[in-house]
Amino acid sequence: MNAPNRSLFLFAAGFLLTACATPPAPLRGRSQWTFDEVQEGKLPAGFTIDATRRAGALASWEVVASATAPSAPKVLALTYPNHKSYDSFNLCWLPGTAFRDGSLSVKLRARSGKEDQGGGLIWRAAGPNDYYVVRLNPLESNLRLYHVLGGTRTMLGSADCAARTGEWHELRIEHRGEWITCSVDGQERLAVRDAALPAAGGIGLWTKADAATEFDDLVAEGAN
């Protein structure tokens, strides 16, 4: 290929890539994931397995049967952490979503974990190293809210909150502008103001270290 034709080819390829790289559509109205229509052993469409401060293999996430699920018969679960890093955060998220203001909720059940248990929600995620996260931990009996920037986690709020391994709990956040409120089982526990991540971003699920957790009924109501 001669130089003029090569330049034309590269220009055309770049144009096509730019045209195809459309931003995620804003989440409007109500979206719900019950995971019941997904084949066991698979991930729901659009979900990506990722990690913050990855050390070793990514965790295994898959849809599994659960007789105790709030909306039986299936849930999305972290089945095996596949690593021993206490500082690694396990993500299963939807990068193709754009959530900024609205509410996000999920039901979760901690199955096991020696270093850590439970899990939570992420939102306004720009990638695996930048997002908000709220998590419920039965080992510590608390609820905590953080922002993660460049892989560094900063705590924004903490509240005592009884939770037991093997029991289902509902975790919910509302985010409007800079204001975030967090609730567990219908009771507000935290209200915090933070401006670290102002843009819309992805949503998803989170655990830390070796926490193996089941999630059901992920619901997003957005007004971007």
PDB file of N, CA, C and O in Angstrom, residues 145-198:
ATOM      1  N   LEU A 145     -19.357   3.583  53.576  1.00  0.00           N
ATOM      2  CA  LEU A 145     -19.421   4.231  52.266  1.00  0.00           C
ATOM      3  C   LEU A 145     -18.038   4.792  51.945  1.00  0.00           C
ATOM      4  O   LEU A 145     -17.396   5.414  52.802  1.00  0.00           O
ATOM      5  N   TYR A 146     -17.593   4.563  50.712  1.00  0.00           N
ATOM      6  CA  TYR A 146     -16.275   5.027  50.271  1.00  0.00           C
ATOM      7  C   TYR A 146     -16.375   5.624  48.875  1.00  0.00           C
ATOM      8  O   TYR A 146     -17.297   5.309  48.111  1.00  0.00           O
ATOM      9  N   HIS A 147     -15.386   6.451  48.527  1.00  0.00           N
ATOM     10  CA  HIS A 147     -15.082   6.629  47.115  1.00  0.00           C
ATOM     11  C   HIS A 147     -13.704   6.034  46.860  1.00  0.00           C
ATOM     12  O   HIS A 147     -12.841   6.010  47.747  1.00  0.00           O
ATOM     13  N   VAL A 148     -13.539   5.508  45.657  1.00  0.00           N
ATOM     14  CA  VAL A 148     -12.277   4.916  45.229  1.00  0.00           C
ATOM     15  C   VAL A 148     -11.770   5.735  44.052  1.00  0.00           C
ATOM     16  O   VAL A 148     -12.466   5.885  43.040  1.00  0.00           O
ATOM     17  N   LEU A 149     -10.576   6.291  44.195  1.00  0.00           N
ATOM     18  CA  LEU A 149      -9.969   7.118  43.158  1.00  0.00           C
ATOM     19  C   LEU A 149      -8.574   6.600  42.865  1.00  0.00           C
ATOM     20  O   LEU A 149      -7.736   6.524  43.769  1.00  0.00           O
ATOM     21  N   GLY A 150      -8.337   6.217  41.626  1.00  0.00           N
ATOM     22  CA  GLY A 150      -7.032   5.680  41.264  1.00  0.00           C
ATOM     23  C   GLY A 150      -6.669   4.442  42.059  1.00  0.00           C
ATOM     24  O   GLY A 150      -5.490   4.174  42.292  1.00  0.00           O
ATOM     25  N   GLY A 151      -7.686   3.676  42.488  1.00  0.00           N
ATOM     26  CA  GLY A 151      -7.452   2.460  43.260  1.00  0.00           C
ATOM     27  C   GLY A 151      -7.305   2.685  44.749  1.00  0.00           C
ATOM     28  O   GLY A 151      -7.183   1.716  45.505  1.00  0.00           O
ATOM     29  N   THR A 152      -7.314   3.952  45.195  1.00  0.00           N
ATOM     30  CA  THR A 152      -7.188   4.262  46.622  1.00  0.00           C
ATOM     31  C   THR A 152      -8.561   4.519  47.222  1.00  0.00           C
ATOM     32  O   THR A 152      -9.318   5.355  46.727  1.00  0.00           O
ATOM     33  N   ARG A 153      -8.881   3.805  48.279  1.00  0.00           N
ATOM     34  CA  ARG A 153     -10.200   3.895  48.905  1.00  0.00           C
ATOM     35  C   ARG A 153     -10.175   4.882  50.061  1.00  0.00           C
ATOM     36  O   ARG A 153      -9.318   4.821  50.934  1.00  0.00           O
ATOM     37  N   THR A 154     -11.153   5.792  50.093  1.00  0.00           N
ATOM     38  CA  THR A 154     -11.297   6.774  51.162  1.00  0.00           C
ATOM     39  C   THR A 154     -12.676   6.624  51.779  1.00  0.00           C
ATOM     40  O   THR A 154     -13.691   6.689  51.075  1.00  0.00           O
ATOM     41  N   MET A 155     -12.730   6.427  53.098  1.00  0.00           N
ATOM     42  CA  MET A 155     -14.008   6.241  53.765  1.00  0.00           C
ATOM     43  C   MET A 155     -14.728   7.572  53.934  1.00  0.00           C
ATOM     44  O   MET A 155     -14.138   8.560  54.396  1.00  0.00           O
ATOM     45  N   LEU A 156     -16.001   7.607  53.572  1.00  0.00           N
ATOM     46  CA  LEU A 156     -16.819   8.807  53.698  1.00  0.00           C
ATOM     47  C   LEU A 156     -17.776   8.728  54.881  1.00  0.00           C
ATOM     48  O   LEU A 156     -18.233   9.764  55.367  1.00  0.00           O
ATOM     49  N   GLY A 157     -18.098   7.526  55.314  1.00  0.00           N
ATOM     50  CA  GLY A 157     -19.009   7.376  56.438  1.00  0.00           C
ATOM     51  C   GLY A 157     -19.083   5.939  56.904  1.00  0.00           C
ATOM     52  O   GLY A 157     -18.830   5.010  56.134  1.00  0.00           O
ATOM     53  N   SER A 158     -19.437   5.745  58.187  1.00  0.00           N
ATOM     54  CA  SER A 158     -19.540   4.408  58.764  1.00  0.00           C
ATOM     55  C   SER A 158     -20.651   4.396  59.797  1.00  0.00           C
ATOM     56  O   SER A 158     -20.874   5.396  60.501  1.00  0.00           O
ATOM     57  N   ALA A 159     -21.365   3.278  59.882  1.00  0.00           N
ATOM     58  CA  ALA A 159     -22.433   3.135  60.871  1.00  0.00           C
ATOM     59  C   ALA A 159     -22.492   1.694  61.343  1.00  0.00           C
ATOM     60  O   ALA A 159     -22.319   0.764  60.546  1.00  0.00           O
ATOM     61  N   ASP A 160     -22.720   1.495  62.634  1.00  0.00           N
ATOM     62  CA  ASP A 160     -22.945   0.152  63.148  1.00  0.00           C
ATOM     63  C   ASP A 160     -24.214  -0.414  62.504  1.00  0.00           C
ATOM     64  O   ASP A 160     -25.230   0.288  62.384  1.00  0.00           O
ATOM     65  N   CYS A 161     -24.134  -1.679  62.113  1.00  0.00           N
ATOM     66  CA  CYS A 161     -25.275  -2.272  61.428  1.00  0.00           C
ATOM     67  C   CYS A 161     -25.200  -3.787  61.551  1.00  0.00           C
ATOM     68  O   CYS A 161     -24.320  -4.418  60.955  1.00  0.00           O
ATOM     69  N   ALA A 162     -26.094  -4.358  62.325  1.00  0.00           N
ATOM     70  CA  ALA A 162     -26.072  -5.799  62.541  1.00  0.00           C
ATOM     71  C   ALA A 162     -26.445  -6.534  61.254  1.00  0.00           C
ATOM     72  O   ALA A 162     -27.410  -6.197  60.578  1.00  0.00           O
ATOM     73  N   ALA A 163     -25.646  -7.514  60.908  1.00  0.00           N
ATOM     74  CA  ALA A 163     -25.913  -8.369  59.749  1.00  0.00           C
ATOM     75  C   ALA A 163     -25.312  -9.734  60.055  1.00  0.00           C
ATOM     76  O   ALA A 163     -24.262  -9.833  60.695  1.00  0.00           O
ATOM     77  N   ARG A 164     -25.978 -10.784  59.590  1.00  0.00           N
ATOM     78  CA  ARG A 164     -25.520 -12.133  59.894  1.00  0.00           C
ATOM     79  C   ARG A 164     -25.193 -12.889  58.622  1.00  0.00           C
ATOM     80  O   ARG A 164     -25.891 -12.771  57.615  1.00  0.00           O
ATOM     81  N   THR A 165     -24.121 -13.677  58.707  1.00  0.00           N
ATOM     82  CA  THR A 165     -23.757 -14.555  57.600  1.00  0.00           C
ATOM     83  C   THR A 165     -24.902 -15.516  57.307  1.00  0.00           C
ATOM     84  O   THR A 165     -25.490 -16.089  58.221  1.00  0.00           O
ATOM     85  N   GLY A 166     -25.229 -15.667  56.030  1.00  0.00           N
ATOM     86  CA  GLY A 166     -26.284 -16.591  55.630  1.00  0.00           C
ATOM     87  C   GLY A 166     -27.666 -15.982  55.561  1.00  0.00           C
ATOM     88  O   GLY A 166     -28.605 -16.651  55.117  1.00  0.00           O
ATOM     89  N   GLU A 167     -27.819 -14.708  55.980  1.00  0.00           N
ATOM     90  CA  GLU A 167     -29.118 -14.052  55.931  1.00  0.00           C
ATOM     91  C   GLU A 167     -29.138 -12.994  54.828  1.00  0.00           C
ATOM     92  O   GLU A 167     -28.126 -12.349  54.553  1.00  0.00           O
ATOM     93  N   TRP A 168     -30.305 -12.808  54.220  1.00  0.00           N
ATOM     94  CA  TRP A 168     -30.475 -11.823  53.161  1.00  0.00           C
ATOM     95  C   TRP A 168     -30.745 -10.447  53.755  1.00  0.00           C
ATOM     96  O   TRP A 168     -31.494 -10.310  54.725  1.00  0.00           O
ATOM     97  N   HIS A 169     -30.112  -9.429  53.152  1.00  0.00           N
ATOM     98  CA  HIS A 169     -30.339  -8.036  53.530  1.00  0.00           C
ATOM     99  C   HIS A 169     -30.476  -7.202  52.262  1.00  0.00           C
ATOM    100  O   HIS A 169     -29.887  -7.536  51.228  1.00  0.00           O
ATOM    101  N   GLU A 170     -31.240  -6.122  52.360  1.00  0.00           N
ATOM    102  CA  GLU A 170     -31.368  -5.209  51.230  1.00  0.00           C
ATOM    103  C   GLU A 170     -30.511  -3.970  51.471  1.00  0.00           C
ATOM    104  O   GLU A 170     -30.611  -3.321  52.520  1.00  0.00           O
ATOM    105  N   LEU A 171     -29.687  -3.647  50.495  1.00  0.00           N
ATOM    106  CA  LEU A 171     -28.812  -2.480  50.536  1.00  0.00           C
ATOM    107  C   LEU A 171     -29.297  -1.497  49.478  1.00  0.00           C
ATOM    108  O   LEU A 171     -29.524  -1.887  48.326  1.00  0.00           O
ATOM    109  N   ARG A 172     -29.436  -0.226  49.854  1.00  0.00           N
ATOM    110  CA  ARG A 172     -29.975   0.770  48.920  1.00  0.00           C
ATOM    111  C   ARG A 172     -29.264   2.103  49.093  1.00  0.00           C
ATOM    112  O   ARG A 172     -28.972   2.511  50.217  1.00  0.00           O
ATOM    113  N   ILE A 173     -28.992   2.767  47.962  1.00  0.00           N
ATOM    114  CA  ILE A 173     -28.425   4.116  48.005  1.00  0.00           C
ATOM    115  C   ILE A 173     -29.290   5.045  47.166  1.00  0.00           C
ATOM    116  O   ILE A 173     -29.945   4.621  46.210  1.00  0.00           O
ATOM    117  N   GLU A 174     -29.289   6.303  47.553  1.00  0.00           N
ATOM    118  CA  GLU A 174     -29.823   7.366  46.715  1.00  0.00           C
ATOM    119  C   GLU A 174     -28.727   8.404  46.555  1.00  0.00           C
ATOM    120  O   GLU A 174     -28.073   8.776  47.531  1.00  0.00           O
ATOM    121  N   HIS A 175     -28.515   8.837  45.319  1.00  0.00           N
ATOM    122  CA  HIS A 175     -27.475   9.823  45.049  1.00  0.00           C
ATOM    123  C   HIS A 175     -28.103  10.939  44.224  1.00  0.00           C
ATOM    124  O   HIS A 175     -28.630  10.697  43.133  1.00  0.00           O
ATOM    125  N   ARG A 176     -28.056  12.151  44.755  1.00  0.00           N
ATOM    126  CA  ARG A 176     -28.590  13.334  44.086  1.00  0.00           C
ATOM    127  C   ARG A 176     -27.536  14.435  44.154  1.00  0.00           C
ATOM    128  O   ARG A 176     -27.268  14.963  45.226  1.00  0.00           O
ATOM    129  N   GLY A 177     -26.930  14.731  43.022  1.00  0.00           N
ATOM    130  CA  GLY A 177     -25.870  15.730  43.018  1.00  0.00           C
ATOM    131  C   GLY A 177     -24.694  15.275  43.854  1.00  0.00           C
ATOM    132  O   GLY A 177     -24.009  14.315  43.504  1.00  0.00           O
ATOM    133  N   GLU A 178     -24.457  15.952  44.989  1.00  0.00           N
ATOM    134  CA  GLU A 178     -23.348  15.589  45.880  1.00  0.00           C
ATOM    135  C   GLU A 178     -23.828  14.831  47.123  1.00  0.00           C
ATOM    136  O   GLU A 178     -23.011  14.448  47.958  1.00  0.00           O
ATOM    137  N   TRP A 179     -25.131  14.604  47.230  1.00  0.00           N
ATOM    138  CA  TRP A 179     -25.673  13.992  48.451  1.00  0.00           C
ATOM    139  C   TRP A 179     -25.963  12.517  48.251  1.00  0.00           C
ATOM    140  O   TRP A 179     -26.613  12.126  47.291  1.00  0.00           O
ATOM    141  N   ILE A 180     -25.480  11.714  49.194  1.00  0.00           N
ATOM    142  CA  ILE A 180     -25.646  10.261  49.156  1.00  0.00           C
ATOM    143  C   ILE A 180     -26.293   9.806  50.458  1.00  0.00           C
ATOM    144  O   ILE A 180     -25.812  10.146  51.548  1.00  0.00           O
ATOM    145  N   THR A 181     -27.364   9.025  50.351  1.00  0.00           N
ATOM    146  CA  THR A 181     -27.940   8.376  51.528  1.00  0.00           C
ATOM    147  C   THR A 181     -27.903   6.866  51.318  1.00  0.00           C
ATOM    148  O   THR A 181     -28.095   6.375  50.205  1.00  0.00           O
ATOM    149  N   CYS A 182     -27.642   6.140  52.386  1.00  0.00           N
ATOM    150  CA  CYS A 182     -27.505   4.685  52.329  1.00  0.00           C
ATOM    151  C   CYS A 182     -28.429   4.050  53.353  1.00  0.00           C
ATOM    152  O   CYS A 182     -28.469   4.478  54.515  1.00  0.00           O
ATOM    153  N   SER A 183     -29.158   3.012  52.923  1.00  0.00           N
ATOM    154  CA  SER A 183     -30.118   2.337  53.796  1.00  0.00           C
ATOM    155  C   SER A 183     -29.878   0.836  53.791  1.00  0.00           C
ATOM    156  O   SER A 183     -29.412   0.270  52.798  1.00  0.00           O
ATOM    157  N   VAL A 184     -30.207   0.195  54.908  1.00  0.00           N
ATOM    158  CA  VAL A 184     -30.167  -1.263  55.025  1.00  0.00           C
ATOM    159  C   VAL A 184     -31.537  -1.732  55.524  1.00  0.00           C
ATOM    160  O   VAL A 184     -32.033  -1.233  56.543  1.00  0.00           O
ATOM    161  N   ASP A 185     -32.138  -2.652  54.772  1.00  0.00           N
ATOM    162  CA  ASP A 185     -33.441  -3.205  55.129  1.00  0.00           C
ATOM    163  C   ASP A 185     -34.470  -2.111  55.408  1.00  0.00           C
ATOM    164  O   ASP A 185     -35.261  -2.177  56.360  1.00  0.00           O
ATOM    165  N   GLY A 186     -34.432  -1.062  54.577  1.00  0.00           N
ATOM    166  CA  GLY A 186     -35.418   0.002  54.659  1.00  0.00           C
ATOM    167  C   GLY A 186     -35.147   1.079  55.677  1.00  0.00           C
ATOM    168  O   GLY A 186     -35.913   2.048  55.780  1.00  0.00           O
ATOM    169  N   GLN A 187     -34.034   0.990  56.415  1.00  0.00           N
ATOM    170  CA  GLN A 187     -33.712   1.979  57.445  1.00  0.00           C
ATOM    171  C   GLN A 187     -32.482   2.781  57.028  1.00  0.00           C
ATOM    172  O   GLN A 187     -31.420   2.209  56.768  1.00  0.00           O
ATOM    173  N   GLU A 188     -32.610   4.109  56.966  1.00  0.00           N
ATOM    174  CA  GLU A 188     -31.485   4.956  56.587  1.00  0.00           C
ATOM    175  C   GLU A 188     -30.391   4.897  57.650  1.00  0.00           C
ATOM    176  O   GLU A 188     -30.656   5.047  58.845  1.00  0.00           O
ATOM    177  N   ARG A 189     -29.151   4.688  57.185  1.00  0.00           N
ATOM    178  CA  ARG A 189     -28.022   4.547  58.100  1.00  0.00           C
ATOM    179  C   ARG A 189     -26.959   5.625  57.925  1.00  0.00           C
ATOM    180  O   ARG A 189     -26.263   5.970  58.881  1.00  0.00           O
ATOM    181  N   LEU A 190     -26.805   6.131  56.693  1.00  0.00           N
ATOM    182  CA  LEU A 190     -25.766   7.119  56.417  1.00  0.00           C
ATOM    183  C   LEU A 190     -26.312   8.193  55.492  1.00  0.00           C
ATOM    184  O   LEU A 190     -27.091   7.906  54.586  1.00  0.00           O
ATOM    185  N   ALA A 191     -25.864   9.439  55.704  1.00  0.00           N
ATOM    186  CA  ALA A 191     -26.129  10.548  54.789  1.00  0.00           C
ATOM    187  C   ALA A 191     -24.848  11.363  54.694  1.00  0.00           C
ATOM    188  O   ALA A 191     -24.359  11.879  55.704  1.00  0.00           O
ATOM    189  N   VAL A 192     -24.301  11.448  53.495  1.00  0.00           N
ATOM    190  CA  VAL A 192     -22.962  12.020  53.301  1.00  0.00           C
ATOM    191  C   VAL A 192     -22.971  12.930  52.077  1.00  0.00           C
ATOM    192  O   VAL A 192     -23.685  12.671  51.106  1.00  0.00           O
ATOM    193  N   ARG A 193     -22.144  13.963  52.113  1.00  0.00           N
ATOM    194  CA  ARG A 193     -21.943  14.828  50.946  1.00  0.00           C
ATOM    195  C   ARG A 193     -20.535  14.631  50.411  1.00  0.00           C
ATOM    196  O   ARG A 193     -19.567  14.652  51.170  1.00  0.00           O
ATOM    197  N   ASP A 194     -20.420  14.423  49.088  1.00  0.00           N
ATOM    198  CA  ASP A 194     -19.110  14.212  48.471  1.00  0.00           C
ATOM    199  C   ASP A 194     -19.185  14.598  46.994  1.00  0.00           C
ATOM    200  O   ASP A 194     -20.189  14.335  46.330  1.00  0.00           O
ATOM    201  N   ALA A 195     -18.111  15.201  46.488  1.00  0.00           N
ATOM    202  CA  ALA A 195     -18.089  15.679  45.101  1.00  0.00           C
ATOM    203  C   ALA A 195     -16.958  15.055  44.292  1.00  0.00           C
ATOM    204  O   ALA A 195     -16.595  15.578  43.233  1.00  0.00           O
ATOM    205  N   ALA A 196     -16.407  13.935  44.756  1.00  0.00           N
ATOM    206  CA  ALA A 196     -15.225  13.372  44.102  1.00  0.00           C
ATOM    207  C   ALA A 196     -15.508  12.830  42.709  1.00  0.00           C
ATOM    208  O   ALA A 196     -14.644  12.874  41.833  1.00  0.00           O
ATOM    209  N   LEU A 197     -16.710  12.288  42.483  1.00  0.00           N
ATOM    210  CA  LEU A 197     -17.051  11.664  41.202  1.00  0.00           C
ATOM    211  C   LEU A 197     -18.371  12.246  40.712  1.00  0.00           C
ATOM    212  O   LEU A 197     -19.443  11.677  40.933  1.00  0.00           O
ATOM    213  N   PRO A 198     -18.329  13.375  40.022  1.00  0.00           N
ATOM    214  CA  PRO A 198     -19.572  14.047  39.629  1.00  0.00           C
ATOM    215  C   PRO A 198     -20.245  13.490  38.385  1.00  0.00           C
ATOM    216  O   PRO A 198     -21.420  13.762  38.148  1.00  0.00           O
TER     217      PRO A 198
END
